[in-house]
Structure formats: structure tokens, C-alpha cells
mmCIF file of C-alpha atoms in Angstrom:
data_model
loop_
_atom_site.group_PDB
_atom_site.id
_atom_site.type_symbol
_atom_site.label_atom_id
_atom_site.label_comp_id
_atom_site.label_asym_id
_atom_site.label_seq_id
_atom_site.Cartn_x
_atom_site.Cartn_y
_atom_site.Cartn_z
ATOM 1 C CA MET A 21 0.000 0.000 0.000
ATOM 2 C CA ARG A 22 1.440 3.323 -1.108
ATOM 3 C CA ALA A 23 2.007 5.824 1.663
ATOM 4 C CA MET A 24 0.228 9.149 1.267
ATOM 5 C CA SER A 25 2.586 12.034 0.611
ATOM 6 C CA ARG A 26 2.194 15.264 2.524
ATOM 7 C CA PRO A 27 1.330 18.378 0.541
ATOM 8 C CA ARG A 28 4.340 20.547 -0.070
ATOM 9 C CA MET A 29 4.192 23.799 1.895
ATOM 10 C CA ASN A 30 5.660 26.924 0.365
ATOM 11 C CA PRO A 31 7.777 29.000 2.734
ATOM 12 C CA PRO A 32 6.123 32.242 3.882
ATOM 13 C CA THR A 33 6.908 35.271 1.806
ATOM 14 C CA VAL A 34 9.176 37.686 3.609
ATOM 15 C CA PHE A 35 8.862 41.285 2.569
ATOM 16 C CA PRO A 36 11.933 43.380 3.237
ATOM 17 C CA ARG A 37 11.354 46.330 5.525
ATOM 18 C CA ARG A 38 11.851 49.580 3.757
ATOM 19 C CA PRO A 39 12.407 52.940 5.375
ATOM 20 C CA LEU A 40 9.459 55.293 5.409
ATOM 21 C CA ARG A 41 10.036 57.763 2.615
ATOM 22 C CA VAL A 42 8.492 61.188 2.387
ATOM 23 C CA PRO A 43 8.584 63.317 -0.784
ATOM 24 C CA GLY A 44 11.171 66.090 -0.693
ATOM 25 C CA ALA A 45 8.620 68.935 -0.685
ATOM 26 C CA LEU A 46 6.712 67.359 2.189
ATOM 27 C CA ALA A 47 9.958 66.858 4.082
ATOM 28 C CA GLY A 48 10.542 70.598 3.975
ATOM 29 C CA ILE A 49 7.051 71.235 5.328
ATOM 30 C CA LEU A 50 7.571 68.753 8.152
ATOM 31 C CA ILE A 51 10.908 70.320 9.087
ATOM 32 C CA LEU A 52 9.282 73.762 9.140
ATOM 33 C CA LEU A 53 6.421 72.511 11.316
ATOM 34 C CA ALA A 54 8.900 70.876 13.677
ATOM 35 C CA ALA A 55 10.828 74.141 13.967
ATOM 36 C CA VAL A 56 7.638 76.063 14.748
ATOM 37 C CA LEU A 57 6.617 73.441 17.292
ATOM 38 C CA PHE A 58 9.984 73.646 19.034
ATOM 39 C CA ALA A 59 9.885 77.456 19.107
ATOM 40 C CA VAL A 60 6.412 77.433 20.667
ATOM 41 C CA ALA A 61 7.096 74.728 23.233
ATOM 42 C CA ALA A 62 10.708 75.549 24.122
ATOM 43 C CA PRO A 63 9.886 77.819 27.111
ATOM 44 C CA ALA A 64 7.934 74.983 28.746
ATOM 45 C CA TRP A 65 10.941 72.650 28.435
ATOM 46 C CA ALA A 66 13.492 75.094 29.762
ATOM 47 C CA ASP A 67 14.850 74.912 33.282
ATOM 48 C CA LEU A 68 13.603 77.643 35.588
ATOM 49 C CA SER A 69 15.108 79.060 38.755
ATOM 50 C CA PHE A 70 12.804 79.345 41.755
ATOM 51 C CA PRO A 71 13.056 81.278 45.010
ATOM 52 C CA ALA A 72 13.566 79.381 48.250
ATOM 53 C CA LEU A 73 10.461 78.464 50.217
ATOM 54 C CA SER A 74 11.368 80.766 53.096
ATOM 55 C CA GLY A 75 7.870 80.889 54.591
ATOM 56 C CA ARG A 76 4.190 80.998 53.749
ATOM 57 C CA VAL A 77 4.720 84.397 52.113
ATOM 58 C CA VAL A 78 7.621 84.551 49.647
ATOM 59 C CA ASP A 79 7.860 88.116 48.370
ATOM 60 C CA ALA A 80 10.706 87.732 45.876
ATOM 61 C CA ALA A 81 9.419 90.734 43.872
ATOM 62 C CA ASN A 82 9.449 92.902 47.025
ATOM 63 C CA VAL A 83 5.956 94.355 46.667
ATOM 64 C CA LEU A 84 4.613 93.713 50.186
ATOM 65 C CA PRO A 85 5.389 95.793 53.295
ATOM 66 C CA ALA A 86 6.926 93.840 56.161
ATOM 67 C CA THR A 87 3.827 94.264 58.331
ATOM 68 C CA THR A 88 1.585 92.926 55.551
ATOM 69 C CA ARG A 89 3.834 89.910 55.055
ATOM 70 C CA ALA A 90 3.801 89.127 58.771
ATOM 71 C CA THR A 91 0.024 89.471 59.097
ATOM 72 C CA LEU A 92 -0.644 87.355 56.018
ATOM 73 C CA ASP A 93 1.842 84.700 57.092
ATOM 74 C CA GLY A 94 0.052 84.425 60.426
ATOM 75 C CA LYS A 95 -3.332 83.855 58.759
ATOM 76 C CA LEU A 96 -1.910 81.159 56.498
ATOM 77 C CA ALA A 97 -0.219 79.455 59.463
ATOM 78 C CA VAL A 98 -3.523 79.363 61.357
ATOM 79 C CA GLN A 99 -5.204 77.724 58.362
ATOM 80 C CA GLU A 100 -2.539 75.035 58.132
ATOM 81 C CA ALA A 101 -2.687 74.327 61.867
ATOM 82 C CA LYS A 102 -6.474 74.109 61.775
ATOM 83 C CA ALA A 103 -7.153 72.214 58.550
ATOM 84 C CA THR A 104 -3.677 71.092 57.314
ATOM 85 C CA ASP A 105 -4.225 73.082 54.087
ATOM 86 C CA GLN A 106 -0.869 74.496 53.009
ATOM 87 C CA PHE A 107 -1.450 77.888 51.381
ATOM 88 C CA VAL A 108 1.526 79.913 50.133
ATOM 89 C CA VAL A 109 1.529 83.420 48.634
ATOM 90 C CA ALA A 110 4.444 84.241 46.335
ATOM 91 C CA THR A 111 5.598 87.103 44.137
ATOM 92 C CA VAL A 112 8.376 86.727 41.565
ATOM 93 C CA PRO A 113 10.333 89.359 39.629
ATOM 94 C CA SER A 114 10.147 87.382 36.375
ATOM 95 C CA LEU A 115 8.422 84.392 34.791
ATOM 96 C CA GLN A 116 11.654 83.761 32.853
ATOM 97 C CA GLY A 117 9.983 83.649 29.477
ATOM 98 C CA THR A 118 7.338 81.038 30.225
ATOM 99 C CA SER A 119 3.623 81.409 30.961
ATOM 100 C CA ILE A 120 2.342 81.975 34.477
ATOM 101 C CA GLU A 121 0.425 78.683 34.231
ATOM 102 C CA ASP A 122 3.622 76.746 33.551
ATOM 103 C CA TYR A 123 5.682 78.651 36.115
ATOM 104 C CA ALA A 124 3.069 78.300 38.866
ATOM 105 C CA ASN A 125 2.594 74.579 38.330
ATOM 106 C CA ARG A 126 6.307 73.874 38.319
ATOM 107 C CA LEU A 127 6.922 76.097 41.342
ATOM 108 C CA PHE A 128 4.083 74.338 43.186
ATOM 109 C CA ARG A 129 5.631 70.931 42.496
ATOM 110 C CA PHE A 130 9.150 72.187 43.240
ATOM 111 C CA TRP A 131 7.990 73.357 46.666
ATOM 112 C CA LYS A 132 5.742 70.262 47.093
ATOM 113 C CA LEU A 133 2.896 72.251 48.612
ATOM 114 C CA GLY A 134 0.187 70.416 50.539
ATOM 115 C CA GLN A 135 0.217 67.177 52.481
ATOM 116 C CA GLU A 136 1.487 64.196 50.517
ATOM 117 C CA LYS A 137 -1.645 62.060 50.852
ATOM 118 C CA LYS A 138 -4.112 64.959 50.726
ATOM 119 C CA ASN A 139 -2.526 67.175 48.049
ATOM 120 C CA ASN A 140 -4.231 70.093 49.788
ATOM 121 C CA GLY A 141 -1.937 72.898 48.737
ATOM 122 C CA VAL A 142 -2.734 76.308 47.232
ATOM 123 C CA LEU A 143 -0.382 78.804 45.615
ATOM 124 C CA LEU A 144 -1.276 82.441 44.952
ATOM 125 C CA LEU A 145 1.399 83.650 42.533
ATOM 126 C CA VAL A 146 1.872 87.237 41.338
ATOM 127 C CA ALA A 147 4.301 88.331 38.605
ATOM 128 C CA PRO A 148 4.218 92.164 38.691
ATOM 129 C CA ASN A 149 6.531 92.740 35.720
ATOM 130 C CA GLU A 150 4.423 90.548 33.426
ATOM 131 C CA ARG A 151 1.227 91.808 35.100
ATOM 132 C CA LYS A 152 -0.027 88.269 35.667
ATOM 133 C CA VAL A 153 -1.587 86.487 38.633
ATOM 134 C CA ARG A 154 -2.547 82.853 39.195
ATOM 135 C CA ILE A 155 -4.173 80.667 41.822
ATOM 136 C CA GLU A 156 -2.723 77.142 41.506
ATOM 137 C CA VAL A 157 -4.698 74.428 43.287
ATOM 138 C CA GLY A 158 -3.590 71.008 44.535
ATOM 139 C CA TYR A 159 -5.416 67.868 43.449
ATOM 140 C CA GLY A 160 -7.167 67.438 46.775
ATOM 141 C CA LEU A 161 -8.805 70.888 46.791
ATOM 142 C CA GLU A 162 -9.996 71.014 43.178
ATOM 143 C CA GLY A 163 -13.478 69.922 44.240
ATOM 144 C CA ILE A 164 -14.120 73.084 46.295
ATOM 145 C CA LEU A 165 -11.588 75.584 44.940
ATOM 146 C CA THR A 166 -12.519 74.883 41.332
ATOM 147 C CA ASP A 167 -11.123 76.641 38.283
ATOM 148 C CA ALA A 168 -14.302 78.712 38.106
ATOM 149 C CA VAL A 169 -14.145 79.743 41.770
ATOM 150 C CA ALA A 170 -10.460 80.646 41.460
ATOM 151 C CA SER A 171 -11.224 82.704 38.347
ATOM 152 C CA THR A 172 -14.012 84.559 40.151
ATOM 153 C CA ILE A 173 -11.670 85.452 43.024
ATOM 154 C CA ILE A 174 -9.077 86.775 40.589
ATOM 155 C CA GLN A 175 -11.495 88.781 38.463
ATOM 156 C CA THR A 176 -13.673 90.262 41.210
ATOM 157 C CA THR A 177 -11.298 90.561 44.177
ATOM 158 C CA ILE A 178 -7.659 90.678 43.109
ATOM 159 C CA LEU A 179 -7.574 92.454 39.755
ATOM 160 C CA PRO A 180 -9.699 95.500 40.731
ATOM 161 C CA ALA A 181 -7.127 96.387 43.410
ATOM 162 C CA PHE A 182 -4.212 95.694 41.069
ATOM 163 C CA ARG A 183 -5.676 98.003 38.433
ATOM 164 C CA LYS A 184 -5.832 100.757 41.047
ATOM 165 C CA GLY A 185 -2.142 100.243 41.755
ATOM 166 C CA ASP A 186 -2.687 98.720 45.204
ATOM 167 C CA MET A 187 -0.959 95.368 44.899
ATOM 168 C CA PRO A 188 -0.751 94.596 48.647
ATOM 169 C CA ALA A 189 -4.509 95.113 49.024
ATOM 170 C CA GLY A 190 -5.241 92.824 46.077
ATOM 171 C CA ILE A 191 -2.974 90.071 47.371
ATOM 172 C CA VAL A 192 -4.403 90.211 50.889
ATOM 173 C CA ALA A 193 -8.009 90.317 49.649
ATOM 174 C CA GLY A 194 -7.374 87.419 47.273
ATOM 175 C CA ALA A 195 -5.762 85.323 49.991
ATOM 176 C CA GLU A 196 -8.652 86.017 52.362
ATOM 177 C CA ALA A 197 -11.156 85.035 49.655
ATOM 178 C CA VAL A 198 -9.346 81.730 49.157
ATOM 179 C CA LEU A 199 -9.301 81.113 52.920
ATOM 180 C CA GLU A 200 -13.035 81.784 53.053
ATOM 181 C CA ILE A 201 -13.663 79.083 50.444
ATOM 182 C CA LEU A 202 -11.405 76.603 52.230
ATOM 183 C CA ASN A 203 -13.319 77.098 55.486
ATOM 184 C CA LEU A 204 -16.814 76.741 54.052
ATOM 185 C CA ASP A 205 -19.093 73.868 54.939
ATOM 186 C CA PRO A 206 -18.485 71.207 52.244
ATOM 187 C CA GLU A 207 -22.046 71.431 50.914
ATOM 188 C CA GLU A 208 -21.936 75.219 50.679
ATOM 189 C CA ALA A 209 -18.544 75.013 48.980
ATOM 190 C CA ARG A 210 -19.992 72.661 46.362
ATOM 191 C CA GLN A 211 -22.931 74.999 45.789
ATOM 192 C CA ARG A 212 -20.619 77.965 45.247
ATOM 193 C CA ALA A 213 -18.498 75.923 42.885
ATOM 194 C CA ALA A 214 -21.567 74.918 40.879
ATOM 195 C CA GLY A 215 -22.786 78.511 40.648
ATOM 196 C CA ALA A 216 -19.482 80.094 39.624
ATOM 197 C CA PRO A 217 -19.095 81.074 35.937
ATOM 198 C CA ALA A 218 -16.783 78.920 33.866
ATOM 199 C CA ALA A 219 -13.149 79.987 33.850
ATOM 200 C CA ALA A 220 -11.618 81.187 30.613
ATOM 201 C CA VAL A 221 -8.893 79.118 28.980
ATOM 202 C CA GLY A 222 -5.495 80.636 29.760
ATOM 203 C CA ASP A 223 -2.678 81.343 27.323
ATOM 204 C CA ASP A 224 -0.954 78.106 28.266
ATOM 205 C CA GLY A 225 -4.048 76.105 27.340
ATOM 206 C CA MET A 226 -4.152 77.729 23.913
ATOM 207 C CA VAL A 227 -0.468 76.992 23.340
ATOM 208 C CA LEU A 228 -0.929 73.328 24.235
ATOM 209 C CA PHE A 229 -3.942 73.114 21.909
ATOM 210 C CA ALA A 230 -1.900 74.605 19.051
ATOM 211 C CA ILE A 231 0.896 72.098 19.695
ATOM 212 C CA PHE A 232 -1.627 69.249 19.635
ATOM 213 C CA VAL A 233 -3.091 70.412 16.304
ATOM 214 C CA ILE A 234 0.374 70.690 14.730
ATOM 215 C CA LEU A 235 1.300 67.193 15.899
ATOM 216 C CA VAL A 236 -1.915 65.732 14.467
ATOM 217 C CA VAL A 237 -1.296 67.422 11.102
ATOM 218 C CA VAL A 238 2.286 66.147 10.955
ATOM 219 C CA ILE A 239 1.251 62.578 11.789
ATOM 220 C CA LEU A 240 -1.552 62.590 9.200
ATOM 221 C CA LEU A 241 0.803 63.891 6.512
ATOM 222 C CA ILE A 242 3.343 61.194 7.286
ATOM 223 C CA ILE A 243 0.666 58.481 7.139
ATOM 224 C CA TRP A 244 -0.834 59.860 3.919
ATOM 225 C CA PHE A 245 2.410 60.241 1.986
ATOM 226 C CA GLY A 246 4.525 57.662 3.753
ATOM 227 C CA GLY A 247 3.944 54.898 1.198
ATOM 228 C CA GLY A 248 5.025 56.960 -1.792
ATOM 229 C CA ARG A 249 7.758 55.666 -4.079
ATOM 230 C CA GLY A 250 10.600 57.416 -5.752
ATOM 231 C CA ARG A 251 13.112 59.847 -4.476
ATOM 232 C CA GLY A 252 12.390 61.424 -1.177
ATOM 233 C CA PHE A 253 13.473 62.068 2.369
ATOM 234 C CA SER A 254 13.900 58.984 4.559
ATOM 235 C CA VAL A 255 12.193 59.467 7.916
ATOM 236 C CA GLY A 256 13.518 56.255 9.415
ATOM 237 C CA SER A 257 13.689 52.512 9.058
ATOM 238 C CA GLY A 258 12.599 49.630 11.198
ATOM 239 C CA VAL A 259 11.170 49.810 14.676
ATOM 240 C CA GLY A 260 12.700 50.716 17.976
ATOM 241 C CA ALA A 261 13.924 54.251 17.475
ATOM 242 C CA SER A 262 15.028 55.738 20.716
ATOM 243 C CA SER A 263 13.541 58.883 22.176
ATOM 244 C CA SER A 264 14.756 61.331 24.741
ATOM 245 C CA SER A 265 12.718 62.300 27.778
ATOM 246 C CA TRP A 266 12.265 65.801 29.051
ATOM 247 C CA ARG A 267 12.741 66.668 32.695
ATOM 248 C CA TRP A 268 9.969 68.916 33.951
ATOM 249 C CA GLU A 269 11.458 69.401 37.362
ATOM 250 C CA SER A 270 13.495 72.518 37.870
ATOM 251 C CA SER A 271 17.173 72.439 38.620
ATOM 252 C CA GLY A 272 16.955 76.100 39.402
ATOM 253 C CA GLY A 273 18.419 78.093 42.194
ATOM 254 C CA GLY A 274 17.304 78.329 45.759
ATOM 255 C CA GLY A 275 16.533 75.535 48.158
ATOM 256 C CA SER A 276 13.042 74.146 48.525
ATOM 257 C CA SER A 277 12.739 75.432 52.056
ATOM 258 C CA SER A 278 14.461 77.430 54.744
ATOM 259 C CA GLY A 279 13.721 78.784 58.164
ATOM 260 C CA GLY A 280 12.006 75.610 59.364
ATOM 261 C CA PHE A 281 9.135 75.729 56.858
ATOM 262 C CA SER A 282 8.806 73.272 53.985
ATOM 263 C CA GLY A 283 6.282 71.695 51.669
ATOM 264 C CA GLY A 284 4.464 68.587 52.779
ATOM 265 C CA GLY A 285 4.998 66.495 49.650
ATOM 266 C CA GLY A 286 1.863 67.513 47.746
ATOM 267 C CA SER A 287 1.390 68.170 44.049
ATOM 268 C CA SER A 288 -0.847 69.879 41.515
ATOM 269 C CA GLY A 289 -2.097 68.836 38.106
ATOM 270 C CA GLY A 290 -2.558 72.360 36.812
ATOM 271 C CA GLY A 291 -5.930 73.184 38.355
ATOM 272 C CA GLY A 292 -6.710 76.822 39.058
ATOM 273 C CA ALA A 293 -7.093 80.067 37.129
ATOM 274 C CA SER A 294 -5.068 83.016 35.859
ATOM 275 C CA GLY A 295 -5.609 86.667 35.056
ATOM 276 C CA GLY A 296 -3.832 89.801 33.919
ATOM 277 C CA TRP A 297 -4.160 93.544 34.302
#
């Protein structure tokens, strides 16, 4: 009896990997878009120098009288002792070329404001030279000190005094308004948050949106033209290209604390509001 022969199997076809090629004209467009993207985003990637966390009031721009600093520091200390909320007021002489949203968030995380497990920190930051102010809120307080509530405090309490040239009055009034919100009954705080008008998108939000749009356009162009044949610009070949990571933490000057006061290990995800005058 003849044995049955097995069907002959053809070896699988192996297609050589070819580098992704982009037409020369498109390559120029992509390089231009990349240059624009880098120019827009570069300030956010740069290292910043921050003042030392010398107390609950850090007046690096020297706009507050000594008596005002002492009085305000006392109120913030009482709040921390009573509710563990760590509220710091700071003024800086320069934002060093970045937006107040970026500077405030990075300063907040550099100082580690708020308790580590509660993230209940607040930063009121004023940049007199750029005429900008921001209330940066820790994760744990975003439910009561919402973006809308922070925006209302800035627009109705802080900025009117700033526009009159009375910066100390605006800072003190803004800090007291924040303290009032932090000490509300939780239900009343939620009601105020629900009734506050929506906060406007800051400059930093618009920049990030523009960066996102540019990235989407670049990716779509690469996908659309990537399979083209002929002469062109080689974007890359194979898989596994390495990428560099950006450090968002500052290596800037000044220690994180001095004089026995320091942050509690908290952080912020960018919640809060900004304004200008």
C-alpha cells in the first residue's frame, strides 16, 4: 500500500522592511512645522530658577510691606494648623519667558505644597513685571476651589485692586477670599463651585492646543504620503527608534525650604485660574 505524501508547503513570503520615505517637498514642510513646534514649546521645556520656600509668604518681587507679610503669614499658618491646608503666597520678579500657568505649576511641584496624601496645597502667585496672577490648586482641593471659583476670586477681588495700583490690598483680599472658600461647609462650597461662571482658557491652554493640532497634522501627513515611491526624504527605518525624555522638574536656584518651613509632599495637576491687568 502506497504511503500518502504530505502536501508541499511553500515558505512564507518575507517582505523586506523599507524605510518610510516622504517626498522632498513634504519633508521641507515637516521640518518647518517641527521648527515652529519647538519654538512654541521651548519655554515649557526650559529649566527655571525658583526662590527658596522661606515661609508661607515669599515676596521675591518685594511688593509687600513687612507688616503685611507678617500678618498674612500668620493667617496662612492658622489655616494650616487648623485644617492642614498648606497655602503659600508668592511674588516673583520674572516668569523667565514662560507662561504663568507653567511657572506656577512647576513652582508648586518644586515646593511640594500640601500634604502628601491629601494634596491640599494652594499657591497664589503674582508676577508684577508681566502683570499676571494665578491661583494654583492642589489635586485634593480642586473639588471646592474649582477653576471657576479661582477665576471669580481673581477677576472680582484681586484684579480690581491691582488696576488701582494697590498690589498689597489685592494680594491680601485674594488670599482672604481663598481662605473663606477653604473654610466653608463642604455642601456650601460645592454649591458655590456649581454657581461660579466657567473659567476662561489661559494662554498656556491655547499653546498646548496649538501644539496638539500641529502634531496631528504632521502625523496625518506622514501616514498619507509615507507609502510613496521614488526619491524622497527617509524618515527612518525599522522599529525601535530611541527617544529622549524631558525633565519637567526645575534644577533652578534656591533651596526648597528654609527657616524651618517646607512643603508637605503635595502636588498639583494644573488646576486653578489666571488673570492679567
